[in-house]
Short mmCIF file of C-alpha atoms and ligand atoms in Angstrom, two decimals:
data_model
loop_
_atom_site.label_atom_id
_atom_site.label_comp_id
_atom_site.label_asym_id
_atom_site.label_seq_id
_atom_site.Cartn_x
_atom_site.Cartn_y
_atom_site.Cartn_z
CA MET A 1 131.12 101.96 116.88
CA ARG A 2 127.98 99.85 116.57
CA LEU A 3 129.72 97.15 114.51
CA ALA A 4 133.02 96.97 116.39
CA ASN A 5 134.97 93.78 115.64
CA ARG A 6 132.31 92.49 113.24
CA HIS A 7 133.35 90.95 109.93
CA ALA A 8 131.18 91.80 106.90
CA LEU A 9 130.98 90.70 103.27
CA ILE A 10 129.21 93.22 101.02
CA THR A 11 128.72 92.22 97.41
CA GLY A 12 128.89 94.91 94.75
CA SER A 13 130.62 97.32 97.12
CA THR A 14 132.85 99.25 94.71
CA LYS A 15 130.07 101.66 93.74
CA GLY A 16 126.64 102.96 94.62
CA ILE A 17 124.63 101.48 97.48
CA GLY A 18 127.18 98.75 98.27
CA LEU A 19 129.94 101.33 98.63
CA GLY A 20 127.69 103.45 100.88
CA ILE A 21 127.13 100.38 103.06
CA ALA A 22 130.85 99.51 103.15
CA ARG A 23 131.74 103.06 104.24
CA ALA A 24 129.08 103.06 106.96
CA PHE A 25 130.17 99.63 108.26
CA VAL A 26 133.85 100.69 108.45
CA ARG A 27 132.82 103.93 110.21
CA GLU A 28 131.04 101.74 112.80
CA GLY A 29 134.12 99.58 113.41
CA ALA A 30 133.62 96.58 111.07
CA ARG A 31 136.18 94.88 108.85
CA VAL A 32 134.73 94.39 105.39
CA VAL A 33 135.27 92.42 102.20
CA VAL A 34 134.96 94.80 99.23
CA HIS A 35 133.70 92.98 96.17
CA SER A 36 132.79 93.45 92.48
CA ARG A 37 133.82 91.85 89.17
CA SER A 38 136.83 94.17 88.87
CA ALA A 39 139.92 93.29 90.93
CA ALA A 40 141.38 96.75 90.21
CA ASP A 41 138.23 98.54 91.48
CA CYS A 42 138.09 96.33 94.59
CA ALA A 43 141.73 97.10 95.41
CA ALA A 44 141.29 100.84 94.80
CA VAL A 45 138.17 101.06 97.00
CA ALA A 46 139.69 98.89 99.75
CA LYS A 47 142.60 101.36 99.99
CA THR A 48 140.15 104.18 100.81
CA LEU A 49 138.64 102.28 103.75
CA ASP A 50 141.22 102.89 106.47
CA GLY A 51 142.96 99.52 106.26
CA ALA A 52 139.71 97.78 107.31
CA ALA A 53 138.92 96.20 103.94
CA VAL A 54 139.99 93.13 101.97
CA PRO A 55 139.37 93.19 98.18
CA ILE A 56 137.98 90.10 96.41
CA ALA A 57 136.71 90.00 92.81
CA ALA A 58 134.13 87.50 91.50
CA ASP A 59 131.42 87.43 88.82
CA LEU A 60 128.25 86.49 90.71
CA SER A 61 126.32 85.62 87.57
CA ARG A 62 128.17 82.25 87.76
CA ALA A 63 127.38 79.85 90.60
CA GLU A 64 130.95 78.52 90.91
CA GLU A 65 132.19 82.11 91.34
CA VAL A 66 129.60 82.72 94.08
CA ARG A 67 130.91 79.66 95.94
CA ARG A 68 134.53 80.76 95.43
CA LEU A 69 133.67 84.20 96.85
CA ALA A 70 132.17 82.55 99.96
CA ARG A 71 135.32 80.43 100.48
CA THR A 72 137.85 83.19 99.87
CA ALA A 73 135.92 85.73 101.97
CA LEU A 74 135.76 83.32 104.91
CA ASP A 75 139.50 82.59 104.57
CA ALA A 76 140.29 86.31 104.43
CA MET A 77 138.16 86.98 107.54
CA ASP A 78 139.68 84.24 109.73
CA GLY A 79 136.74 81.89 109.14
CA ARG A 80 134.14 84.30 110.55
CA ILE A 81 131.64 86.47 108.69
CA ASP A 82 129.08 88.07 111.01
CA ILE A 83 127.26 90.16 108.42
CA LEU A 84 126.47 89.31 104.80
CA VAL A 85 125.02 91.99 102.52
CA ASN A 86 123.71 90.56 99.26
CA ASN A 87 123.69 93.73 97.15
CA ALA A 88 125.21 93.20 93.66
CA GLY A 89 122.38 93.39 91.16
CA GLN A 90 121.60 94.79 87.76
CA PRO A 91 118.53 96.22 86.03
CA ARG A 92 116.99 94.83 82.86
CA VAL A 93 114.62 97.06 80.91
CA ALA A 94 112.64 95.70 77.94
CA PRO A 95 109.00 95.32 76.95
CA SER A 96 107.83 91.89 78.13
CA THR A 97 107.02 90.92 74.52
CA GLU A 98 110.70 91.45 73.61
CA LEU A 99 112.48 90.23 76.77
CA ALA A 100 114.92 87.51 75.66
CA GLU A 101 114.94 84.25 77.62
CA GLY A 102 118.69 84.61 78.14
CA ASP A 103 118.28 88.09 79.63
CA TYR A 104 115.47 86.87 81.90
CA ARG A 105 117.64 84.00 83.15
CA ALA A 106 120.73 86.19 83.57
CA THR A 107 118.72 88.63 85.71
CA MET A 108 117.51 85.79 87.93
CA ASP A 109 121.03 84.32 88.19
CA LEU A 110 122.56 87.56 89.50
CA ASN A 111 119.68 89.24 91.36
CA LEU A 112 118.22 86.16 93.04
CA THR A 113 120.12 82.85 92.67
CA ALA A 114 123.44 84.40 93.70
CA TYR A 115 121.73 85.85 96.81
CA PHE A 116 120.46 82.35 97.73
CA LEU A 117 123.78 80.58 97.11
CA LEU A 118 125.79 83.11 99.08
CA ALA A 119 123.27 83.20 101.94
CA GLN A 120 123.39 79.39 102.04
CA ALA A 121 127.20 79.20 102.09
CA ILE A 122 127.71 81.98 104.64
CA GLY A 123 124.54 81.11 106.58
CA ARG A 124 125.82 77.56 107.30
CA GLN A 125 128.87 79.08 108.97
CA MET A 126 126.68 81.56 110.92
CA ILE A 127 124.46 78.71 112.13
CA GLU A 128 127.52 76.74 113.30
CA ARG A 129 128.72 79.76 115.28
CA GLY A 130 125.23 80.58 116.60
CA GLY A 131 124.54 83.97 115.04
CA GLY A 132 124.77 86.48 112.24
CA SER A 133 122.90 89.06 110.23
CA ILE A 134 122.06 88.78 106.54
CA ILE A 135 120.79 91.79 104.62
CA ASN A 136 119.36 91.27 101.15
CA VAL A 137 119.16 94.47 99.13
CA GLY A 138 115.82 94.25 97.34
CA SER A 139 113.85 97.13 95.86
CA ILE A 140 110.45 98.77 95.91
CA ASN A 141 110.20 96.87 92.60
CA GLY A 142 109.79 93.72 94.69
CA SER A 143 106.42 94.98 95.89
CA VAL A 144 105.08 97.35 93.23
CA ALA A 145 105.05 96.71 89.48
CA PHE A 146 106.93 98.91 87.02
CA PRO A 147 106.47 98.49 83.24
CA GLN A 148 109.24 96.92 81.11
CA ARG A 149 111.00 95.56 84.17
CA LEU A 150 109.48 92.09 84.37
CA ALA A 151 112.69 90.16 85.11
CA TYR A 152 113.92 92.79 87.56
CA CYS A 153 110.58 93.00 89.44
CA VAL A 154 110.24 89.20 89.59
CA SER A 155 113.80 88.83 90.89
CA LYS A 156 113.23 91.46 93.58
CA ALA A 157 109.89 89.92 94.62
CA GLY A 158 111.86 86.68 94.96
CA VAL A 159 114.36 88.47 97.21
CA ASN A 160 111.48 89.43 99.54
CA MET A 161 110.38 85.80 99.93
CA LEU A 162 113.96 84.47 100.08
CA THR A 163 114.39 86.82 103.03
CA LYS A 164 111.26 85.63 104.84
CA VAL A 165 111.86 81.89 104.41
CA LEU A 166 115.50 82.08 105.52
CA ALA A 167 114.47 84.30 108.45
CA ILE A 168 111.97 81.79 109.85
CA GLU A 169 114.24 78.77 109.22
CA TRP A 170 117.28 80.32 110.85
CA ALA A 171 115.72 82.42 113.65
CA ALA A 172 116.25 79.64 116.20
CA HIS A 173 119.97 79.64 115.33
CA GLY A 174 120.36 83.37 116.04
CA VAL A 175 120.73 84.25 112.35
CA ARG A 176 118.58 87.22 111.36
CA VAL A 177 117.67 87.79 107.71
CA ASN A 178 116.17 91.08 106.53
CA CYS A 179 115.63 92.96 103.29
CA LEU A 180 116.54 96.58 102.65
CA ALA A 181 114.25 97.82 99.88
CA PRO A 182 115.45 101.13 98.43
CA GLY A 183 113.45 103.46 96.26
CA TYR A 184 115.38 105.52 93.74
CA VAL A 185 118.94 106.21 94.93
CA GLU A 186 121.60 108.25 93.14
CA THR A 187 124.09 105.61 91.97
CA PRO A 188 125.94 104.69 88.73
CA PHE A 189 123.09 102.19 88.11
CA ILE A 190 120.52 105.03 87.97
CA GLN A 191 122.90 107.42 86.21
CA GLY A 192 123.42 104.77 83.49
CA LEU A 193 119.67 104.39 82.92
CA ALA A 194 119.27 108.20 82.87
CA ALA A 195 122.10 108.53 80.33
CA GLN A 196 120.31 106.03 78.06
CA GLY A 197 117.09 108.09 78.33
CA ILE A 198 115.34 105.23 80.16
CA LEU A 199 114.87 107.28 83.34
CA ASP A 200 114.33 110.98 84.02
CA THR A 201 115.77 111.75 87.46
CA ARG A 202 113.90 115.09 87.73
CA LYS A 203 110.58 113.33 87.22
CA LEU A 204 111.58 110.62 89.69
CA ALA A 205 112.40 113.26 92.31
CA ALA A 206 109.06 114.99 91.65
CA ARG A 207 107.20 111.64 92.09
CA THR A 208 108.93 111.11 95.47
CA PRO A 209 107.14 112.79 98.43
CA MET A 210 110.51 113.89 99.83
CA GLY A 211 111.22 115.59 96.50
CA ARG A 212 114.59 113.95 95.87
CA LEU A 213 116.40 110.68 95.28
CA GLY A 214 118.08 108.88 98.17
CA THR A 215 121.84 108.67 98.71
CA PRO A 216 124.14 105.66 99.13
CA ASP A 217 125.11 106.98 102.57
CA GLU A 218 121.45 106.89 103.66
CA MET A 219 121.27 103.24 102.54
CA GLY A 220 124.45 102.64 104.55
CA ASP A 221 122.83 104.01 107.71
CA ALA A 222 119.74 101.82 107.22
CA ALA A 223 122.00 98.78 106.72
CA VAL A 224 123.92 99.57 109.93
CA PHE A 225 120.60 99.36 111.80
CA LEU A 226 119.77 95.95 110.28
CA ALA A 227 123.32 94.65 110.81
CA GLY A 228 123.75 95.69 114.43
CA ASP A 229 122.28 94.91 117.85
CA GLU A 230 119.70 97.73 117.69
CA SER A 231 117.63 95.45 115.43
CA ALA A 232 118.12 92.34 117.63
CA PHE A 233 114.39 91.37 117.46
CA VAL A 234 113.97 92.24 113.76
CA THR A 235 113.97 89.34 111.30
CA GLY A 236 112.04 88.57 108.14
CA ALA A 237 111.38 92.30 107.70
CA ILE A 238 111.42 94.41 104.58
CA LEU A 239 112.75 97.84 105.49
CA THR A 240 111.63 100.25 102.77
CA ALA A 241 113.81 103.35 102.32
CA ASP A 242 112.18 105.28 99.48
CA GLY A 243 111.40 108.85 100.56
CA GLY A 244 107.69 107.94 100.65
CA TRP A 245 107.46 106.59 97.04
CA GLN A 246 105.44 103.47 97.86
CA ALA A 247 103.09 105.24 100.25
CA TYR A 248 102.11 107.76 97.58
CA GLY A 249 99.02 106.87 95.58
CA TYR A 250 97.75 110.11 94.10
CA LEU A 251 98.30 111.56 90.58
N1 LIG B 301 120.02 102.68 92.70
C1 LIG B 301 118.74 102.50 92.93
O1 LIG B 301 117.93 103.42 92.76
C2 LIG B 301 118.25 101.17 93.44
C3 LIG B 301 116.91 101.09 93.85
C4 LIG B 301 116.43 99.90 94.35
C5 LIG B 301 117.26 98.80 94.47
N2 LIG B 301 118.56 98.89 94.06
C6 LIG B 301 119.39 97.69 94.22
O2 LIG B 301 120.57 98.02 94.93
C7 LIG B 301 121.64 97.16 94.52
C8 LIG B 301 122.84 98.02 94.12
O3 LIG B 301 122.43 98.94 93.14
P1 LIG B 301 123.32 100.22 92.76
O4 LIG B 301 122.38 101.23 92.23
O5 LIG B 301 124.23 100.57 93.86
O6 LIG B 301 124.14 99.58 91.52
P2 LIG B 301 125.55 100.04 90.85
O7 LIG B 301 125.82 101.45 91.15
O8 LIG B 301 125.44 99.61 89.42
O9 LIG B 301 126.59 99.09 91.60
C9 LIG B 301 126.47 97.69 91.45
C10 LIG B 301 127.64 96.98 92.10
O10 LIG B 301 127.52 95.57 91.83
C11 LIG B 301 128.66 95.12 91.05
N3 LIG B 301 128.21 94.10 90.10
C12 LIG B 301 127.39 94.27 89.03
N4 LIG B 301 127.25 93.12 88.37
C13 LIG B 301 127.98 92.18 89.03
C14 LIG B 301 128.25 90.80 88.82
N5 LIG B 301 127.74 90.11 87.79
N6 LIG B 301 129.05 90.16 89.70
C15 LIG B 301 129.58 90.84 90.73
N7 LIG B 301 129.39 92.14 90.99
C16 LIG B 301 128.59 92.81 90.13
C17 LIG B 301 129.20 96.39 90.40
O11 LIG B 301 130.56 96.33 90.06
P3 LIG B 301 131.08 95.81 88.60
O12 LIG B 301 130.06 96.28 87.60
O13 LIG B 301 132.42 96.45 88.43
O14 LIG B 301 131.16 94.33 88.73
C18 LIG B 301 128.99 97.40 91.53
O15 LIG B 301 129.98 97.28 92.52
C19 LIG B 301 121.09 96.31 93.38
O16 LIG B 301 120.68 95.05 93.89
C20 LIG B 301 119.86 97.10 92.91
O17 LIG B 301 118.88 96.27 92.34
C21 LIG B 301 119.06 100.05 93.55
#
C-alpha cells in the first residue's frame, strides 16, 4: 500500500496507460479521480475501482475545461490532491508539408498546454500544503524524431522541458515533477493507428529489444514509483519505459 491515503487525479484514465495507472494507484491504496471526455466512460470505469474513484468528465483541449477539472477534482477530493498525472494526449500523423495549422495547434493545446494549466492549478495547492508529486506522461517521441509526427514530437519535447522547469521551481516547496516516457504500449491509441494502417505492431515489436510492446499495467507500476516515497529524491527526471527502444541504434 505505497500510496495509502493519497489523493490522485489522472487525466485520460478511462483507457490505455491512464487506466493502467489508475488501477495501480488504487491497488496501492490511493483514491483517484477518473477522467476523460465521456461522463459515461468515467462512471463505468470508476465503478470497477473498488469504490476508490470519483468520475469527472472534461475536454482538455479547452482551457476553461482544464480549469473546471482542477476545481471539481479538488472539491471531490476534500481540497487535497497529492498526485497529478497529466496523461490525456492524442497522436497526430501527417507529412509536415500537409500538417494543417489547426491540427498543429490542437495537438499543442491537448498534449502540452493542458499539462501546463493543470500542473499550475494543482501545483499551487500542492505548494500551499508543502508537497506533492506531478507525473507528466511524455513519450520517447519527446527525445527521438519520428517522421510525420511533427506536432506530436514537438508537444512531447515540450513536456520534457515543462517537467524540468517546474521541477526546479517547485523543489524547495516539496513538489516533485517527473516525466514518464513510454515507448510503444498496447492501448486503444496504438490499436487505432494500427487499424488505419499507420502502424504495424509486429514490426514495432521486432524493433524493440525486448521483442514486444509494453502494457498499461507496466506503465502503472512505473508511475507508482514516481508517485510514492521510494522516489523521494527524484525530480526533473525523465523515466523512459520502452523495452530498450531508445537505446537501440543498429539496423
Ligand atoms: N500508447 C503508446 O504507445 C504511447 C507511447 C508513448 C506515449 N504515450 C502517451 O500516453 C498517453 C496516453 O496514451 P494512450 O495510448 O493510453 O491513449 P488512449 O488509449 O487513446 O487513451 C487516451 C485517454 O485520454 C482521453 N482523452 C483523449 N482526448 C481527450 C481530451 N481532448 N480531453 C480529455 N481526455 C481526452 C481518452 O478518453 P476519451 O477519448 O473518451 O476522451 C482516454 O481516456 C498520451 O499522452 C500518449 O501520448 C502513449
